[in-house]
mmCIF file of C-alpha atoms in Angstrom:
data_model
loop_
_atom_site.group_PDB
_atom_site.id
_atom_site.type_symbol
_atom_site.label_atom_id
_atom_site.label_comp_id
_atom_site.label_asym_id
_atom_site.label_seq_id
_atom_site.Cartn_x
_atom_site.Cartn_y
_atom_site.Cartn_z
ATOM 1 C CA UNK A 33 185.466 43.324 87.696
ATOM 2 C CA UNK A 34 182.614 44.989 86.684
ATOM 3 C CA UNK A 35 182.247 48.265 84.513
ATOM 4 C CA UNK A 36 181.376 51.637 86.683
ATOM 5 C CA UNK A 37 178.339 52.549 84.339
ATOM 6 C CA UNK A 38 177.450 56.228 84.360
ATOM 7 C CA UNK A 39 173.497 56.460 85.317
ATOM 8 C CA UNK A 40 173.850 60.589 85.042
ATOM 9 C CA UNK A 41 171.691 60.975 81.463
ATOM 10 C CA UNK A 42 169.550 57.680 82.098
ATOM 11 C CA UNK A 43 166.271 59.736 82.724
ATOM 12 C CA UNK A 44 165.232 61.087 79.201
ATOM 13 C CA UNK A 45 163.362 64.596 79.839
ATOM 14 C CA UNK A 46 160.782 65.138 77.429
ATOM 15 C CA UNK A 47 157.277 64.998 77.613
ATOM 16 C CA UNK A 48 155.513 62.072 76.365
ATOM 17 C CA UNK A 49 152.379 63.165 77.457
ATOM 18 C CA UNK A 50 150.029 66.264 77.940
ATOM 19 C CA UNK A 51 150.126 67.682 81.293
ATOM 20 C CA UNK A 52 146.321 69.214 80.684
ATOM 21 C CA UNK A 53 143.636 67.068 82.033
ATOM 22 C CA UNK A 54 141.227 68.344 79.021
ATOM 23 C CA UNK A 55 139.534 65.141 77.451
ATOM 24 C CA UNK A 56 139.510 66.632 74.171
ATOM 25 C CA UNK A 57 143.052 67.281 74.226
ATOM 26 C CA UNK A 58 143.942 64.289 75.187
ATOM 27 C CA UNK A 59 141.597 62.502 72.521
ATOM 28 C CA UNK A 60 143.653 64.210 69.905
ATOM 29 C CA UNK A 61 147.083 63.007 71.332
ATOM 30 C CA UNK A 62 145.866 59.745 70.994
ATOM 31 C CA UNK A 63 144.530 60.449 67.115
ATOM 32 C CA UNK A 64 147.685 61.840 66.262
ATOM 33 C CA UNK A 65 149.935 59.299 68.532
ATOM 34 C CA UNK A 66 147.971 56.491 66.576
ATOM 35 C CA UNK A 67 148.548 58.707 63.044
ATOM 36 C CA UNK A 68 152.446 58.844 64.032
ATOM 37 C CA UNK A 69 152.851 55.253 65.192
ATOM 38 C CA UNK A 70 151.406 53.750 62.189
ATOM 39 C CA UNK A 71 152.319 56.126 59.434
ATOM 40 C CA UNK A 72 155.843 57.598 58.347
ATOM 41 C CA UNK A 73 154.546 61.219 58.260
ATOM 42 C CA UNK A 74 156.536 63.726 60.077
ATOM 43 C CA UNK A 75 153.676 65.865 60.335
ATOM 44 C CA UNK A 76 151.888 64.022 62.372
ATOM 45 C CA UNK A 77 154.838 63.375 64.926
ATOM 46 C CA UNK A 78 155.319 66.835 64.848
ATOM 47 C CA UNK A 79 151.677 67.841 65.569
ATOM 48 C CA UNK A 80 151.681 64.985 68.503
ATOM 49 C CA UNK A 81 154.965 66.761 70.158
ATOM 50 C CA UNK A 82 153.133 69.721 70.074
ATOM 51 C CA UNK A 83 149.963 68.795 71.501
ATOM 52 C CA UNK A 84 152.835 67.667 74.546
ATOM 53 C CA UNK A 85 153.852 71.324 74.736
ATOM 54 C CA UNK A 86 152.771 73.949 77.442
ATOM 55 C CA UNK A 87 151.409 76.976 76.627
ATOM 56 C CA UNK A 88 155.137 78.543 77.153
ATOM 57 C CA UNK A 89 155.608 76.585 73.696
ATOM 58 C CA UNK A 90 152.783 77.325 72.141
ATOM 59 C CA UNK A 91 152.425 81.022 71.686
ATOM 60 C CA UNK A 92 149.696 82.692 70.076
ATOM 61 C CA UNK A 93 149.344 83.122 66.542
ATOM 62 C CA UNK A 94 148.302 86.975 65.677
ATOM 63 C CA UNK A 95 145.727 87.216 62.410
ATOM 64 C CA UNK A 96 147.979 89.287 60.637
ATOM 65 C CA UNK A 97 150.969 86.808 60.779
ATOM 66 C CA UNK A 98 148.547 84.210 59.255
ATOM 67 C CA UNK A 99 146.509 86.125 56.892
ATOM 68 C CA UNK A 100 149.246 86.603 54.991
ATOM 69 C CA UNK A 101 150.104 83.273 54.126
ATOM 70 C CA UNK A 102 147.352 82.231 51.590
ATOM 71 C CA UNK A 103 148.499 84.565 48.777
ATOM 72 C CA UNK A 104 152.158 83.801 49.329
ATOM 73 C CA UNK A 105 154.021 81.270 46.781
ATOM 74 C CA UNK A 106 154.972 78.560 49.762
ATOM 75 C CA UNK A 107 151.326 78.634 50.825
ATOM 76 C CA UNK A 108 149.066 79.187 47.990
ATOM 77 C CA UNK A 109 146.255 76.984 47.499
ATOM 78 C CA UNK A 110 147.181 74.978 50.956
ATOM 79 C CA UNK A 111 145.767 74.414 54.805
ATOM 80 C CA UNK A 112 147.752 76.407 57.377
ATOM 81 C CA UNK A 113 148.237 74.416 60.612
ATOM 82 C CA UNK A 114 148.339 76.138 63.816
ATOM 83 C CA UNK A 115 149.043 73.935 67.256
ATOM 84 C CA UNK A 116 148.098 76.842 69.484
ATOM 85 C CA UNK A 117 146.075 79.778 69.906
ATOM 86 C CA UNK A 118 144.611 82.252 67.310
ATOM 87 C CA UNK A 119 144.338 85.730 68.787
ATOM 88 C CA UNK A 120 142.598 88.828 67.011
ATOM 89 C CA UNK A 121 143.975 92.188 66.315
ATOM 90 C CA UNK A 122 142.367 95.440 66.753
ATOM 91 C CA UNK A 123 145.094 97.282 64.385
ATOM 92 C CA UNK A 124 144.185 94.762 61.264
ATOM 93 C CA UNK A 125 141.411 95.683 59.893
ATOM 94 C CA UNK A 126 140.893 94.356 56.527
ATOM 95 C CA UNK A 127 140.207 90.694 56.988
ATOM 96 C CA UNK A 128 139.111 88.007 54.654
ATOM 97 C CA UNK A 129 135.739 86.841 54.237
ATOM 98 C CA UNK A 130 134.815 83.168 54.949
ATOM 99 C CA UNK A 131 132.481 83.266 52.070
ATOM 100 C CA UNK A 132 135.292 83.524 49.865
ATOM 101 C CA UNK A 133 136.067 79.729 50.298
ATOM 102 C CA UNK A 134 137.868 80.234 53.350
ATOM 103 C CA UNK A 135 137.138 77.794 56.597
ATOM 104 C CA UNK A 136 138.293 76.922 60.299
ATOM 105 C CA UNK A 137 138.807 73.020 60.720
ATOM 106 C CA UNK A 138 140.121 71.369 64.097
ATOM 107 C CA UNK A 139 142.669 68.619 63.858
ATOM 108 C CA UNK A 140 140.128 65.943 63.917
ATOM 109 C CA UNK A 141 138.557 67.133 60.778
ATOM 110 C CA UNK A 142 141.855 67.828 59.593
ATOM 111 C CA UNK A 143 143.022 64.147 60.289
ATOM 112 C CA UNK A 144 140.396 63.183 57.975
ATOM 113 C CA UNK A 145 141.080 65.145 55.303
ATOM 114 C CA UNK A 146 144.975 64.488 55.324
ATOM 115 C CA UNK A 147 145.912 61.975 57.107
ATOM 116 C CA UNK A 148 149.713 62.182 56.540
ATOM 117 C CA UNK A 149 149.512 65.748 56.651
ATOM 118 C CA UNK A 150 149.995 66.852 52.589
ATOM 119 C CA UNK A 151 149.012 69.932 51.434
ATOM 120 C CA UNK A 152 149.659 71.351 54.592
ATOM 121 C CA UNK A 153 151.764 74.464 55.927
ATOM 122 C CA UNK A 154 152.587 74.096 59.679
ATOM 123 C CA UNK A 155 153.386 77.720 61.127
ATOM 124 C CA UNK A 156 153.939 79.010 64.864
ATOM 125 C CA UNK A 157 153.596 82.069 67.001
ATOM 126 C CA UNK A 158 156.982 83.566 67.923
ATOM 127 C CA UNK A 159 158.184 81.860 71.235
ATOM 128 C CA UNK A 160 160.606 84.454 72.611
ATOM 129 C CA UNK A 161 157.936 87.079 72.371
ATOM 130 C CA UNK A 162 157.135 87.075 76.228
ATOM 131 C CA UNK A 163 158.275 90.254 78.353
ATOM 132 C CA UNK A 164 160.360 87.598 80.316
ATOM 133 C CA UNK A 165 162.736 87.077 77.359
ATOM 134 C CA UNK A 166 164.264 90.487 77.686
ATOM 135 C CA UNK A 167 165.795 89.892 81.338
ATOM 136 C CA UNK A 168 167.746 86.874 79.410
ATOM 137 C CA UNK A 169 171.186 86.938 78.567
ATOM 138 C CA UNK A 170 174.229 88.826 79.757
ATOM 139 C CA UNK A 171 173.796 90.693 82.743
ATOM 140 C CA UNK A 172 172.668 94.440 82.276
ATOM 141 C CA UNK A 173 175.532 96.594 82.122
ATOM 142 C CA UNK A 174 178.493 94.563 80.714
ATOM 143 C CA UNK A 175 179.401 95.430 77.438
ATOM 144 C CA UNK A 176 177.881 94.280 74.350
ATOM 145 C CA UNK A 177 174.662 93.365 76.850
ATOM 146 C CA UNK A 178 171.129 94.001 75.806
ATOM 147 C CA UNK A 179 169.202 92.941 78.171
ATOM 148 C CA UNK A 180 166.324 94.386 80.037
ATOM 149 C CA UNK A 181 167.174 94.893 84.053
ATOM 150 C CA UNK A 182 164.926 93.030 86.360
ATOM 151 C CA UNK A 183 163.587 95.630 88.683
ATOM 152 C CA UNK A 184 161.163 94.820 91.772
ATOM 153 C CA UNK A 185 161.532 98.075 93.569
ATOM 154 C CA UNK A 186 158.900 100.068 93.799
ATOM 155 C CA UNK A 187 160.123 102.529 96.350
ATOM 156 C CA UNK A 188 161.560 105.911 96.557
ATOM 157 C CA UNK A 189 164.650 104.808 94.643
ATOM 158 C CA UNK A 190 162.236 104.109 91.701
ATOM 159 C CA UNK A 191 160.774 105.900 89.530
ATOM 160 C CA UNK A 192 156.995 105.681 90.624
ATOM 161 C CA UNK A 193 156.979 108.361 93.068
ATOM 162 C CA UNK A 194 156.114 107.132 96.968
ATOM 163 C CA UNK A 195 153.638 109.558 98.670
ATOM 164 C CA UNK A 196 154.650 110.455 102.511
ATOM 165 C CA UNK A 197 152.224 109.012 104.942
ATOM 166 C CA UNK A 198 151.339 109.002 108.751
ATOM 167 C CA UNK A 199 153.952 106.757 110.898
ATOM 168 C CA UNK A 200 152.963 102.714 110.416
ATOM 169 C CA UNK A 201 153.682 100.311 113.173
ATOM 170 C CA UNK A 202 154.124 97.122 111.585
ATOM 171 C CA UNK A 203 153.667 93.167 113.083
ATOM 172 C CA UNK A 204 157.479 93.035 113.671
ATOM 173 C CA UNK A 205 156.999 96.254 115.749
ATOM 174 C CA UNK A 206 159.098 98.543 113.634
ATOM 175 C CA UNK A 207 158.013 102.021 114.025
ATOM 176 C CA UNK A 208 158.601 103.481 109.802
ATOM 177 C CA UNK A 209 158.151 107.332 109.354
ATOM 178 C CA UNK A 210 158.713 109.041 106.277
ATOM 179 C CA UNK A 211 162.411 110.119 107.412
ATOM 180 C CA UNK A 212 163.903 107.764 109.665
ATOM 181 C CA UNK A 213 163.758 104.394 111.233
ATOM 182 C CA UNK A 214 163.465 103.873 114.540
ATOM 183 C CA UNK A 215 163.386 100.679 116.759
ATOM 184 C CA UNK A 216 160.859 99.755 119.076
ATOM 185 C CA UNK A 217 161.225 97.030 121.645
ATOM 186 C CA UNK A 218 158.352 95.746 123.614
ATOM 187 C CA UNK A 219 159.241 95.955 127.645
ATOM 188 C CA UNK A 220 158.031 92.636 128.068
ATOM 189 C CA UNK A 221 161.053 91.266 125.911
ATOM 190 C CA UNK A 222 163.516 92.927 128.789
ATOM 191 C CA UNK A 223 164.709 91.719 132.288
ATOM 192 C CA UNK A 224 163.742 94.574 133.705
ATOM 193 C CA UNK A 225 162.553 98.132 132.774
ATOM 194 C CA UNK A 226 166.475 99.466 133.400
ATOM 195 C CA UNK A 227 167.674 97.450 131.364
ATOM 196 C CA UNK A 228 165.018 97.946 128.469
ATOM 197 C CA UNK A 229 165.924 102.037 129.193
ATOM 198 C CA UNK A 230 169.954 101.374 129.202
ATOM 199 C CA UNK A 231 169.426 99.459 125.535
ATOM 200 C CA UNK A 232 167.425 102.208 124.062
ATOM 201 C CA UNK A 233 169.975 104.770 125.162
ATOM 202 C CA UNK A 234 172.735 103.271 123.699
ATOM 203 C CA UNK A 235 171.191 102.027 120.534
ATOM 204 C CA UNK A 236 169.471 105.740 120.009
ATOM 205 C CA UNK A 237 166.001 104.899 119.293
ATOM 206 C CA UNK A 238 163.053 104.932 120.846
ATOM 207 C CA UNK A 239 160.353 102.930 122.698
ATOM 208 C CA UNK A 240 156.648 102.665 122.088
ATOM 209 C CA UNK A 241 155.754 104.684 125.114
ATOM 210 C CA UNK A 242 158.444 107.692 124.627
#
């Protein structure tokens, strides 16, 4: 009798390969996948899983989170390594000069320099600084919950006030006003025009020609 093998965790998800069709992305994965296959640096197999990542993964760096680093003791003297983007900011505004020995390499340079990555000081933006990360968690309300309700309404219930406008008769031949709702039903959808007359009376509202 044969075993009942369980086939539920046989697909491994993980990205082994960029979705981005960029050519010089994809020309560094394969640097750094060759760099990680035939050398036992971590770095690089770290740097190749993050060239995998999408951009959800790879949030930007700020200056000021980075221009820190050189004069503090973990970093000093060494090459900061940022697998994502580098983004200004307006509210910093004493920055380094380049001509104090200070430079901007790209990975392939860098691969050059250090092959197994020494010297080196990989850093990261902060992931779970999106907007969307604050409608996470417990639901808004319970206790002990801090997260951010998920609002979509933009009507009068909400706080962005709704001006009154002229009555709108939409596709679906709805007749809106600014107070109430009424109903309108074609005559053409009725048996006969008493019949179309006896509906509207009893469901109170009122047709396109009235």
């Amino acid at each position: 009798m044969g075993k009942d093998i369980s086939h539920r965790f046989d697909r491994k998800v993980r990205r082994r390969a960029p979705k981005s069709e960029d050519v010089y992305l994809r020309l560094l994965v394969k640097l750094y996948r060759f760099l990680a296959r035939r050398t036992n640096s971590k770095f690089n197999k770290i740097i190749m899983k993050r060239l995998f990542m999408p951009r959800v993964h790879r949030p930007p760096l700020p200056c000021p989170r980075y221009l820190s680093w050189p004069t503090s003791p973990p970093a000093a003297g060494k090459i900061i390594t940022v697998v994502g983007t580098v983004t200004d900011d307006n509210r910093f505004y004493e920055v380094p000069k380049m001509t104090a020995g200070g430079e901007v390499i790209t990975f392939d340079v860098l691969a050059r320099r250090s092959p197994l990555g020494k010297n080196t000081v990989l850093i990261q933006g902060r992931r779970k600084a999106r907007e969307a990360y604050k409608m996470f968690g417990r639901a808004p309300g319970l206790p002990g919950s801090h997260t951010k309700p998920l609002v979509r309404s933009k009507g009068a219930s909400s706080s962005v006030p709704v001006e009154e406008g002229p009555a709108v008769v939409t596709r679906n031949s709805f007749l809106i006003n600014s107070y109430n709702l009424k109903l309108c039903f074609p005559c053409s959808m009725c048996i006969s025009n008493q019949d179309c007359s006896t509906l509207v009376t009893r469901l109170g509202c009122t047709t396109l020609d009235s």
